[in-house]
Structure formats: structure tokens, C-alpha cells
Amino acid sequence: MAQREELSRFLKAARAKLAPVEVGLPAGERRRTRGLRREEVATLAGMSVTWYTWFEQGREVQLSAPMLERLSRTLRLSANEREFLFALAQHRPPPLARRPDETIHAGTQHLMDALSIPALVIVEDWTVIGWNRLVGRAFRDYSKLPREERNLFRILMLNPRYRADPEKFQDMCRRLIARFKWDYSRTAQPEVFEGIIADMMDQSEFFQLYWQESEIMAHFEDTNIADMPGVGEIMFRHTSYAIEEAPGQRLLLFAPLDDVSAARLAKLVAETESVAA
């Protein structure tokens, strides 16, 4: 089936699912077909009836991203349906949703809980929204922090514990800021980032320095050390991965860097499991 034919079928099915009362229209006279009429969809979306009709018929007409957004809202499309509409109509993903998905999906939490390494999830402004038990043992217990204190960028840039090695701390700041710039350039909620930027300009000399630089990083990896009483220092290498089912979320995984760290992490895992039991 051609994509234009699939687009036509999808739009017809989407408007057929909506009753007039769901969108604030009177039920009116008895209808021969279910759902909304084409002219009702067009009016609600602020479009020409002719233009929408041609679009639904699969003709070669192009709608702008704002028009597709209005159509998505009119048809009450889910996030997946919205993405499907943009893919069929423009052959590219839609702009980032205005409100990021901050729900930890059951599959993501199950994966983190099943891992024997620390794992956490952040949203695009670097706020931590999910984690497993090992994160609490190795780094910090995010469950005890309100959301506004769980921004990982602020924590890494401002927490004194990361300043033990001044040279390494400065290098970490440089790379963190280069990645933060990349995320800022792609966000659909710049006002959130701009609040963080303003605060960091007041609180961090390294932020003042490196925010003026041109370095940008689209991916960030690093090593870090967790000093655990009774276990010793564990060296981790961490990296992040986009979560396909939740645009805007990233999964951060912390793997032991060497055999000694792996053995100490195994001991920490055993202790954590015995406490949970």
C-alpha cells in the first residue's frame, strides 16, 4: 500500500473514532457515518475544508508542521499516532513534544531493576526521574530528593565531592557543558534550560568560562569513582542511550571499569540484595 493511501486510511479512522460531543460539538441530527465529518475536522484545526479534503484523500498537498500539530490535537492523537502522522506526511519525525514524557515505563524500570550495575533515567534537562537500588548505594538516594534537587547537571557542576581532583573536575565541567549545549540546541522547552543557565552563570566559574566556548558534544562518556564504606573505591565508565518508547528520556548505565571494581561491585550487589530481602 502506498504511503499516501495509508495516510488517507489513518486520517479517516482517526476522525471516525471521535464523537462530536468529545470535541465540543452538538450531537445534532442523526449521522450516516461514525465520528466527525471532514468539514468539522478542518474547522477545528483551522484549515481550509478543501485543503483538508485533498490531504485526507491522499493528494500531493503539503501541510506545514504547525498545521500537522493542530490536526494532531484536533484528532486527539496519541504520541505514537502523532509521530506516525508526521512520518507519513513529511517523512521525518515530528518536533520534540512540548511536554517531555516523565513517566518511567514499566519495561524500563524492569530492565534497570534486573541489572547488576547502577542505572538511572534522565529527561532532556538532565533531571533524574528513575533509578535502580544500586544508584542509591553507589551515588545518592534520589528518592529522598524533591524533583527540583534532582538535576544531574547541577549536581555534577556544584557538588563539592567532585572537586577532589581540580584538574579532572575542570575537564569534566568542560565536557559536561559541551554536551549541555547540544541538548539546549535541540530542546522544545528552552525556558527550562535558560533558568539553569542563568543559575550556573551565578554559581560556577567554569560554567562562565566554557559556556562562551564553541565546543559541542553530541555524546558524553566518562569515568567516575564511588567510594563505598566496607567495599572500597569502584571505578565506573558510564554512557547513555535514548529510550525509544519515551522520546526525551535517556538511560545512563554505569559499568565497572576493571576487574577490581567488578569484584567490589559484585560485593555491593550482594549486600543490596540481602538488605532488600
PDB file of C-alpha atoms in Angstrom:
ATOM      1  CA  MET A   1       0.000   0.000   0.000  1.00  0.00           C
ATOM      2  CA  ALA A   2       1.391   3.441  -0.960  1.00  0.00           C
ATOM      3  CA  GLN A   3       2.116   5.777   1.935  1.00  0.00           C
ATOM      4  CA  ARG A   4      -0.447   8.316   0.706  1.00  0.00           C
ATOM      5  CA  GLU A   5      -3.103   5.605   0.757  1.00  0.00           C
ATOM      6  CA  GLU A   6      -2.098   4.652   4.293  1.00  0.00           C
ATOM      7  CA  LEU A   7      -2.236   8.319   5.314  1.00  0.00           C
ATOM      8  CA  SER A   8      -5.768   8.571   3.931  1.00  0.00           C
ATOM      9  CA  ARG A   9      -6.882   5.435   5.757  1.00  0.00           C
ATOM     10  CA  PHE A  10      -5.284   6.605   9.011  1.00  0.00           C
ATOM     11  CA  LEU A  11      -6.973  10.021   8.954  1.00  0.00           C
ATOM     12  CA  LYS A  12     -10.388   8.547   8.160  1.00  0.00           C
ATOM     13  CA  ALA A  13     -10.038   6.064  11.017  1.00  0.00           C
ATOM     14  CA  ALA A  14      -8.868   8.783  13.427  1.00  0.00           C
ATOM     15  CA  ARG A  15     -11.833  11.078  12.802  1.00  0.00           C
ATOM     16  CA  ALA A  16     -14.239   8.121  12.847  1.00  0.00           C
ATOM     17  CA  LYS A  17     -13.224   7.427  16.469  1.00  0.00           C
ATOM     18  CA  LEU A  18     -14.234  10.900  17.670  1.00  0.00           C
ATOM     19  CA  ALA A  19     -17.816  11.714  18.617  1.00  0.00           C
ATOM     20  CA  PRO A  20     -18.919  15.347  18.123  1.00  0.00           C
ATOM     21  CA  VAL A  21     -19.539  15.793  21.860  1.00  0.00           C
ATOM     22  CA  GLU A  22     -15.906  14.878  22.583  1.00  0.00           C
ATOM     23  CA  VAL A  23     -14.712  17.979  20.758  1.00  0.00           C
ATOM     24  CA  GLY A  24     -17.416  20.343  21.970  1.00  0.00           C
ATOM     25  CA  LEU A  25     -19.829  19.988  19.044  1.00  0.00           C
ATOM     26  CA  PRO A  26     -23.543  19.281  19.491  1.00  0.00           C
ATOM     27  CA  ALA A  27     -24.654  15.766  18.622  1.00  0.00           C
ATOM     28  CA  GLY A  28     -27.106  17.255  16.125  1.00  0.00           C
ATOM     29  CA  GLU A  29     -29.036  15.223  13.649  1.00  0.00           C
ATOM     30  CA  ARG A  30     -28.624  11.530  13.084  1.00  0.00           C
ATOM     31  CA  ARG A  31     -25.417  10.775  11.147  1.00  0.00           C
ATOM     32  CA  ARG A  32     -24.955   8.195   8.479  1.00  0.00           C
ATOM     33  CA  THR A  33     -21.328   7.587   9.464  1.00  0.00           C
ATOM     34  CA  ARG A  34     -19.471   7.454  12.778  1.00  0.00           C
ATOM     35  CA  GLY A  35     -17.268  10.244  14.035  1.00  0.00           C
ATOM     36  CA  LEU A  36     -16.547  13.704  12.725  1.00  0.00           C
ATOM     37  CA  ARG A  37     -17.141  14.994   9.226  1.00  0.00           C
ATOM     38  CA  ARG A  38     -14.244  16.323   7.156  1.00  0.00           C
ATOM     39  CA  GLU A  39     -15.516  19.889   7.356  1.00  0.00           C
ATOM     40  CA  GLU A  40     -15.689  19.617  11.169  1.00  0.00           C
ATOM     41  CA  VAL A  41     -12.092  18.442  11.387  1.00  0.00           C
ATOM     42  CA  ALA A  42     -10.977  21.230   9.078  1.00  0.00           C
ATOM     43  CA  THR A  43     -12.809  23.902  11.063  1.00  0.00           C
ATOM     44  CA  LEU A  44     -11.498  22.661  14.413  1.00  0.00           C
ATOM     45  CA  ALA A  45      -7.935  22.506  13.063  1.00  0.00           C
ATOM     46  CA  GLY A  46      -8.165  25.963  11.451  1.00  0.00           C
ATOM     47  CA  MET A  47      -7.726  24.630   7.925  1.00  0.00           C
ATOM     48  CA  SER A  48      -9.458  25.098   4.591  1.00  0.00           C
ATOM     49  CA  VAL A  49     -12.086  22.391   4.057  1.00  0.00           C
ATOM     50  CA  THR A  50     -10.837  21.867   0.511  1.00  0.00           C
ATOM     51  CA  TRP A  51      -7.214  21.626   1.658  1.00  0.00           C
ATOM     52  CA  TYR A  52      -8.026  19.096   4.367  1.00  0.00           C
ATOM     53  CA  THR A  53     -10.203  17.069   1.988  1.00  0.00           C
ATOM     54  CA  TRP A  54      -7.399  16.854  -0.537  1.00  0.00           C
ATOM     55  CA  PHE A  55      -4.935  15.924   2.203  1.00  0.00           C
ATOM     56  CA  GLU A  56      -7.170  13.157   3.534  1.00  0.00           C
ATOM     57  CA  GLN A  57      -7.751  11.880   0.003  1.00  0.00           C
ATOM     58  CA  GLY A  58      -4.037  11.353  -0.364  1.00  0.00           C
ATOM     59  CA  ARG A  59      -3.377  14.024  -2.926  1.00  0.00           C
ATOM     60  CA  GLU A  60       0.082  15.565  -3.198  1.00  0.00           C
ATOM     61  CA  VAL A  61      -0.517  18.506  -0.890  1.00  0.00           C
ATOM     62  CA  GLN A  62       1.890  19.510   1.853  1.00  0.00           C
ATOM     63  CA  LEU A  63       0.938  20.641   5.346  1.00  0.00           C
ATOM     64  CA  SER A  64       3.354  22.612   7.494  1.00  0.00           C
ATOM     65  CA  ALA A  65       4.484  21.297  10.877  1.00  0.00           C
ATOM     66  CA  PRO A  66       2.198  23.751  12.769  1.00  0.00           C
ATOM     67  CA  MET A  67      -0.790  22.594  10.686  1.00  0.00           C
ATOM     68  CA  LEU A  68       0.038  18.956  11.402  1.00  0.00           C
ATOM     69  CA  GLU A  69       0.320  19.799  15.110  1.00  0.00           C
ATOM     70  CA  ARG A  70      -3.151  21.385  15.064  1.00  0.00           C
ATOM     71  CA  LEU A  71      -4.518  18.373  13.227  1.00  0.00           C
ATOM     72  CA  SER A  72      -2.926  16.043  15.804  1.00  0.00           C
ATOM     73  CA  ARG A  73      -4.607  17.935  18.642  1.00  0.00           C
ATOM     74  CA  THR A  74      -7.959  18.054  16.846  1.00  0.00           C
ATOM     75  CA  LEU A  75      -7.940  14.300  16.242  1.00  0.00           C
ATOM     76  CA  ARG A  76      -6.722  13.617  19.813  1.00  0.00           C
ATOM     77  CA  LEU A  77      -3.774  11.608  18.537  1.00  0.00           C
ATOM     78  CA  SER A  78      -1.508   9.777  20.981  1.00  0.00           C
ATOM     79  CA  ALA A  79       2.245  10.429  20.938  1.00  0.00           C
ATOM     80  CA  ASN A  80       2.788   7.379  18.720  1.00  0.00           C
ATOM     81  CA  GLU A  81      -0.045   8.378  16.376  1.00  0.00           C
ATOM     82  CA  ARG A  82       1.329  11.928  16.130  1.00  0.00           C
ATOM     83  CA  GLU A  83       4.737  10.554  15.164  1.00  0.00           C
ATOM     84  CA  PHE A  84       3.078   8.224  12.628  1.00  0.00           C
ATOM     85  CA  LEU A  85       1.228  11.168  11.050  1.00  0.00           C
ATOM     86  CA  PHE A  86       4.417  13.213  10.658  1.00  0.00           C
ATOM     87  CA  ALA A  87       6.291  10.238   9.227  1.00  0.00           C
ATOM     88  CA  LEU A  88       3.631   9.635   6.575  1.00  0.00           C
ATOM     89  CA  ALA A  89       3.065  13.308   5.755  1.00  0.00           C
ATOM     90  CA  GLN A  90       6.609  14.691   5.934  1.00  0.00           C
ATOM     91  CA  HIS A  91       8.850  11.577   6.007  1.00  0.00           C
ATOM     92  CA  ARG A  92      10.559  12.796   9.178  1.00  0.00           C
ATOM     93  CA  PRO A  93       9.960  12.717  12.940  1.00  0.00           C
ATOM     94  CA  PRO A  94       7.794  15.442  14.481  1.00  0.00           C
ATOM     95  CA  PRO A  95       9.329  18.264  16.530  1.00  0.00           C
ATOM     96  CA  LEU A  96      10.025  17.317  20.139  1.00  0.00           C
ATOM     97  CA  ALA A  97       6.845  17.301  22.186  1.00  0.00           C
ATOM     98  CA  ARG A  98       6.369  20.452  24.230  1.00  0.00           C
ATOM     99  CA  ARG A  99       5.912  18.441  27.404  1.00  0.00           C
ATOM    100  CA  PRO A 100       8.544  15.747  27.865  1.00  0.00           C
ATOM    101  CA  ASP A 101       7.472  12.289  28.905  1.00  0.00           C
ATOM    102  CA  GLU A 102       8.405  11.916  32.587  1.00  0.00           C
ATOM    103  CA  THR A 103       6.703   8.561  33.085  1.00  0.00           C
ATOM    104  CA  ILE A 104       9.056   5.665  33.703  1.00  0.00           C
ATOM    105  CA  HIS A 105       7.593   2.889  31.594  1.00  0.00           C
ATOM    106  CA  ALA A 106       7.247  -0.495  33.260  1.00  0.00           C
ATOM    107  CA  GLY A 107       9.677  -2.114  30.821  1.00  0.00           C
ATOM    108  CA  THR A 108      12.356   0.478  31.537  1.00  0.00           C
ATOM    109  CA  GLN A 109      12.051   0.080  35.317  1.00  0.00           C
ATOM    110  CA  HIS A 110      12.078  -3.715  34.986  1.00  0.00           C
ATOM    111  CA  LEU A 111      15.273  -3.510  32.928  1.00  0.00           C
ATOM    112  CA  MET A 112      17.005  -1.258  35.468  1.00  0.00           C
ATOM    113  CA  ASP A 113      15.937  -3.465  38.388  1.00  0.00           C
ATOM    114  CA  ALA A 114      17.241  -6.569  36.604  1.00  0.00           C
ATOM    115  CA  LEU A 115      20.697  -5.090  36.005  1.00  0.00           C
ATOM    116  CA  SER A 116      23.639  -5.717  38.325  1.00  0.00           C
ATOM    117  CA  ILE A 117      25.062  -2.265  37.614  1.00  0.00           C
ATOM    118  CA  PRO A 118      23.781   1.200  38.597  1.00  0.00           C
ATOM    119  CA  ALA A 119      21.289   2.648  36.111  1.00  0.00           C
ATOM    120  CA  LEU A 120      19.211   5.794  36.038  1.00  0.00           C
ATOM    121  CA  VAL A 121      16.972   7.749  33.645  1.00  0.00           C
ATOM    122  CA  ILE A 122      17.141  11.477  32.964  1.00  0.00           C
ATOM    123  CA  VAL A 123      14.966  13.757  30.837  1.00  0.00           C
ATOM    124  CA  GLU A 124      16.359  16.310  28.409  1.00  0.00           C
ATOM    125  CA  ASP A 125      17.119  18.977  31.048  1.00  0.00           C
ATOM    126  CA  TRP A 126      19.085  16.302  32.982  1.00  0.00           C
ATOM    127  CA  THR A 127      16.566  15.870  35.793  1.00  0.00           C
ATOM    128  CA  VAL A 128      16.728  12.328  37.205  1.00  0.00           C
ATOM    129  CA  ILE A 129      13.293  10.673  37.074  1.00  0.00           C
ATOM    130  CA  GLY A 130      14.113   6.973  37.575  1.00  0.00           C
ATOM    131  CA  TRP A 131      16.815   4.749  39.062  1.00  0.00           C
ATOM    132  CA  ASN A 132      17.549   1.317  40.490  1.00  0.00           C
ATOM    133  CA  ARG A 133      18.611   0.406  44.034  1.00  0.00           C
ATOM    134  CA  LEU A 134      22.319   0.315  43.175  1.00  0.00           C
ATOM    135  CA  VAL A 135      22.282   4.013  42.290  1.00  0.00           C
ATOM    136  CA  GLY A 136      21.210   4.766  45.838  1.00  0.00           C
ATOM    137  CA  ARG A 137      24.049   2.680  47.252  1.00  0.00           C
ATOM    138  CA  ALA A 138      26.795   3.860  44.871  1.00  0.00           C
ATOM    139  CA  PHE A 139      25.915   7.542  44.370  1.00  0.00           C
ATOM    140  CA  ARG A 140      22.909   9.079  46.137  1.00  0.00           C
ATOM    141  CA  ASP A 141      19.350   8.213  47.119  1.00  0.00           C
ATOM    142  CA  TYR A 142      17.246  10.213  44.684  1.00  0.00           C
ATOM    143  CA  SER A 143      14.055   9.092  46.409  1.00  0.00           C
ATOM    144  CA  LYS A 144      14.898  11.467  49.263  1.00  0.00           C
ATOM    145  CA  LEU A 145      15.324  14.473  46.962  1.00  0.00           C
ATOM    146  CA  PRO A 146      12.487  16.607  45.576  1.00  0.00           C
ATOM    147  CA  ARG A 147      12.407  16.916  41.792  1.00  0.00           C
ATOM    148  CA  GLU A 148      13.994  20.381  41.781  1.00  0.00           C
ATOM    149  CA  GLU A 149      17.078  18.970  43.549  1.00  0.00           C
ATOM    150  CA  ARG A 150      17.498  16.002  41.181  1.00  0.00           C
ATOM    151  CA  ASN A 151      19.066  17.844  38.247  1.00  0.00           C
ATOM    152  CA  LEU A 152      22.191  15.862  37.440  1.00  0.00           C
ATOM    153  CA  PHE A 153      23.900  18.745  35.638  1.00  0.00           C
ATOM    154  CA  ARG A 154      23.614  20.994  38.696  1.00  0.00           C
ATOM    155  CA  ILE A 155      24.751  18.177  40.990  1.00  0.00           C
ATOM    156  CA  LEU A 156      27.867  17.360  38.955  1.00  0.00           C
ATOM    157  CA  MET A 157      28.810  21.008  38.479  1.00  0.00           C
ATOM    158  CA  LEU A 158      28.201  22.208  42.050  1.00  0.00           C
ATOM    159  CA  ASN A 159      28.619  19.303  44.479  1.00  0.00           C
ATOM    160  CA  PRO A 160      31.968  19.652  46.365  1.00  0.00           C
ATOM    161  CA  ARG A 161      32.566  15.886  46.295  1.00  0.00           C
ATOM    162  CA  TYR A 162      33.565  16.106  42.607  1.00  0.00           C
ATOM    163  CA  ARG A 163      36.260  18.753  43.234  1.00  0.00           C
ATOM    164  CA  ALA A 164      38.769  16.468  44.950  1.00  0.00           C
ATOM    165  CA  ASP A 165      40.948  16.441  41.808  1.00  0.00           C
ATOM    166  CA  PRO A 166      40.803  20.047  40.479  1.00  0.00           C
ATOM    167  CA  GLU A 167      42.270  19.203  37.073  1.00  0.00           C
ATOM    168  CA  LYS A 168      39.904  16.314  36.460  1.00  0.00           C
ATOM    169  CA  PHE A 169      36.961  18.351  37.739  1.00  0.00           C
ATOM    170  CA  GLN A 170      37.694  21.181  35.315  1.00  0.00           C
ATOM    171  CA  ASP A 171      37.938  18.739  32.407  1.00  0.00           C
ATOM    172  CA  MET A 172      34.650  17.125  33.457  1.00  0.00           C
ATOM    173  CA  CYS A 173      32.978  20.554  33.575  1.00  0.00           C
ATOM    174  CA  ARG A 174      34.226  21.385  30.079  1.00  0.00           C
ATOM    175  CA  ARG A 175      32.756  18.207  28.611  1.00  0.00           C
ATOM    176  CA  LEU A 176      29.520  18.419  30.606  1.00  0.00           C
ATOM    177  CA  ILE A 177      28.908  21.939  29.335  1.00  0.00           C
ATOM    178  CA  ALA A 178      29.673  20.918  25.741  1.00  0.00           C
ATOM    179  CA  ARG A 179      27.001  18.207  25.990  1.00  0.00           C
ATOM    180  CA  PHE A 180      24.551  20.510  27.799  1.00  0.00           C
ATOM    181  CA  LYS A 181      24.882  22.976  24.897  1.00  0.00           C
ATOM    182  CA  TRP A 182      23.926  20.222  22.472  1.00  0.00           C
ATOM    183  CA  ASP A 183      20.810  19.366  24.473  1.00  0.00           C
ATOM    184  CA  TYR A 184      19.885  23.052  24.748  1.00  0.00           C
ATOM    185  CA  SER A 185      20.040  23.417  20.962  1.00  0.00           C
ATOM    186  CA  ARG A 186      17.520  20.605  20.498  1.00  0.00           C
ATOM    187  CA  THR A 187      15.006  21.315  23.250  1.00  0.00           C
ATOM    188  CA  ALA A 188      11.371  22.282  22.774  1.00  0.00           C
ATOM    189  CA  GLN A 189      11.358  23.922  26.222  1.00  0.00           C
ATOM    190  CA  PRO A 190      14.259  26.433  26.118  1.00  0.00           C
ATOM    191  CA  GLU A 191      12.898  28.325  29.116  1.00  0.00           C
ATOM    192  CA  VAL A 192      13.771  25.369  31.390  1.00  0.00           C
ATOM    193  CA  PHE A 193      17.368  25.323  30.157  1.00  0.00           C
ATOM    194  CA  GLU A 194      17.636  29.104  30.346  1.00  0.00           C
ATOM    195  CA  GLY A 195      16.731  29.001  34.029  1.00  0.00           C
ATOM    196  CA  ILE A 196      19.551  26.526  34.651  1.00  0.00           C
ATOM    197  CA  ILE A 197      21.952  28.574  32.524  1.00  0.00           C
ATOM    198  CA  ALA A 198      21.203  31.753  34.485  1.00  0.00           C
ATOM    199  CA  ASP A 199      21.754  29.975  37.814  1.00  0.00           C
ATOM    200  CA  MET A 200      25.004  28.387  36.652  1.00  0.00           C
ATOM    201  CA  MET A 201      26.345  31.716  35.439  1.00  0.00           C
ATOM    202  CA  ASP A 202      25.966  32.953  39.021  1.00  0.00           C
ATOM    203  CA  GLN A 203      27.305  29.845  40.749  1.00  0.00           C
ATOM    204  CA  SER A 204      30.029  28.269  38.608  1.00  0.00           C
ATOM    205  CA  GLU A 205      33.235  29.900  37.378  1.00  0.00           C
ATOM    206  CA  PHE A 206      33.810  27.036  34.971  1.00  0.00           C
ATOM    207  CA  PHE A 207      30.340  27.425  33.501  1.00  0.00           C
ATOM    208  CA  GLN A 208      31.067  31.108  32.880  1.00  0.00           C
ATOM    209  CA  LEU A 209      34.291  30.105  31.157  1.00  0.00           C
ATOM    210  CA  TYR A 210      33.176  27.189  28.987  1.00  0.00           C
ATOM    211  CA  TRP A 211      29.697  28.408  28.043  1.00  0.00           C
ATOM    212  CA  GLN A 212      31.468  31.002  25.892  1.00  0.00           C
ATOM    213  CA  GLU A 213      33.456  28.301  24.071  1.00  0.00           C
ATOM    214  CA  SER A 214      32.357  26.747  20.788  1.00  0.00           C
ATOM    215  CA  GLU A 215      32.885  23.098  21.794  1.00  0.00           C
ATOM    216  CA  ILE A 216      29.794  20.894  21.351  1.00  0.00           C
ATOM    217  CA  MET A 217      29.414  17.201  22.209  1.00  0.00           C
ATOM    218  CA  ALA A 218      26.556  15.102  20.881  1.00  0.00           C
ATOM    219  CA  HIS A 219      27.514  12.153  23.101  1.00  0.00           C
ATOM    220  CA  PHE A 220      29.110  12.051  26.528  1.00  0.00           C
ATOM    221  CA  GLU A 221      31.058   9.239  28.186  1.00  0.00           C
ATOM    222  CA  ASP A 222      33.290   9.428  31.236  1.00  0.00           C
ATOM    223  CA  THR A 223      34.707   7.530  34.190  1.00  0.00           C
ATOM    224  CA  ASN A 224      33.871   8.214  37.801  1.00  0.00           C
ATOM    225  CA  ILE A 225      34.647   6.741  41.204  1.00  0.00           C
ATOM    226  CA  ALA A 226      32.300   5.735  44.007  1.00  0.00           C
ATOM    227  CA  ASP A 227      33.944   5.253  47.396  1.00  0.00           C
ATOM    228  CA  MET A 228      31.822   2.770  49.332  1.00  0.00           C
ATOM    229  CA  PRO A 229      32.469   2.161  53.064  1.00  0.00           C
ATOM    230  CA  GLY A 230      33.215  -1.513  53.603  1.00  0.00           C
ATOM    231  CA  VAL A 231      33.627  -2.106  49.860  1.00  0.00           C
ATOM    232  CA  GLY A 232      36.244   0.380  48.659  1.00  0.00           C
ATOM    233  CA  GLU A 233      36.539   2.501  45.557  1.00  0.00           C
ATOM    234  CA  ILE A 234      34.650   1.341  42.471  1.00  0.00           C
ATOM    235  CA  MET A 235      35.651   2.867  39.154  1.00  0.00           C
ATOM    236  CA  PHE A 236      32.803   3.138  36.636  1.00  0.00           C
ATOM    237  CA  ARG A 237      32.576   4.000  32.969  1.00  0.00           C
ATOM    238  CA  HIS A 238      29.192   5.451  32.098  1.00  0.00           C
ATOM    239  CA  THR A 239      27.375   6.082  28.845  1.00  0.00           C
ATOM    240  CA  SER A 240      23.814   6.942  27.846  1.00  0.00           C
ATOM    241  CA  TYR A 241      21.202   5.624  25.434  1.00  0.00           C
ATOM    242  CA  ALA A 242      17.976   7.105  24.103  1.00  0.00           C
ATOM    243  CA  ILE A 243      14.841   5.225  25.204  1.00  0.00           C
ATOM    244  CA  GLU A 244      12.858   4.503  22.070  1.00  0.00           C
ATOM    245  CA  GLU A 245       9.435   4.345  23.722  1.00  0.00           C
ATOM    246  CA  ALA A 246       9.925   7.638  25.583  1.00  0.00           C
ATOM    247  CA  PRO A 247      11.382  10.476  23.461  1.00  0.00           C
ATOM    248  CA  GLY A 248      13.412  12.875  25.577  1.00  0.00           C
ATOM    249  CA  GLN A 249      14.461  10.229  28.118  1.00  0.00           C
ATOM    250  CA  ARG A 250      18.000   8.835  28.358  1.00  0.00           C
ATOM    251  CA  LEU A 251      19.151   5.727  30.175  1.00  0.00           C
ATOM    252  CA  LEU A 252      22.540   6.070  31.901  1.00  0.00           C
ATOM    253  CA  LEU A 253      24.438   2.871  32.652  1.00  0.00           C
ATOM    254  CA  PHE A 254      27.489   2.600  34.936  1.00  0.00           C
ATOM    255  CA  ALA A 255      29.736  -0.409  34.256  1.00  0.00           C
ATOM    256  CA  PRO A 256      32.804  -1.348  36.363  1.00  0.00           C
ATOM    257  CA  LEU A 257      35.996  -0.231  34.657  1.00  0.00           C
ATOM    258  CA  ASP A 258      38.334  -3.047  35.762  1.00  0.00           C
ATOM    259  CA  ASP A 259      38.377  -6.447  37.475  1.00  0.00           C
ATOM    260  CA  VAL A 260      38.919  -4.997  40.945  1.00  0.00           C
ATOM    261  CA  SER A 261      35.943  -2.683  40.505  1.00  0.00           C
ATOM    262  CA  ALA A 262      33.846  -5.548  39.134  1.00  0.00           C
ATOM    263  CA  ALA A 263      34.601  -7.664  42.220  1.00  0.00           C
ATOM    264  CA  ARG A 264      33.746  -4.790  44.569  1.00  0.00           C
ATOM    265  CA  LEU A 265      30.538  -4.068  42.670  1.00  0.00           C
ATOM    266  CA  ALA A 266      29.559  -7.743  42.961  1.00  0.00           C
ATOM    267  CA  LYS A 267      30.006  -7.439  46.725  1.00  0.00           C
ATOM    268  CA  LEU A 268      27.853  -4.294  46.739  1.00  0.00           C
ATOM    269  CA  VAL A 269      25.174  -6.087  44.706  1.00  0.00           C
ATOM    270  CA  ALA A 270      25.132  -8.968  47.181  1.00  0.00           C
ATOM    271  CA  GLU A 271      24.807  -6.572  50.117  1.00  0.00           C
ATOM    272  CA  THR A 272      22.000  -4.648  48.397  1.00  0.00           C
ATOM    273  CA  GLU A 273      20.072  -7.829  47.627  1.00  0.00           C
ATOM    274  CA  SER A 274      20.427  -9.091  51.196  1.00  0.00           C
ATOM    275  CA  VAL A 275      19.072  -5.780  52.530  1.00  0.00           C
ATOM    276  CA  ALA A 276      16.138  -5.908  50.080  1.00  0.00           C
ATOM    277  CA  ALA A 277      15.361  -9.482  51.126  1.00  0.00           C
TER     278      ALA A 277
END
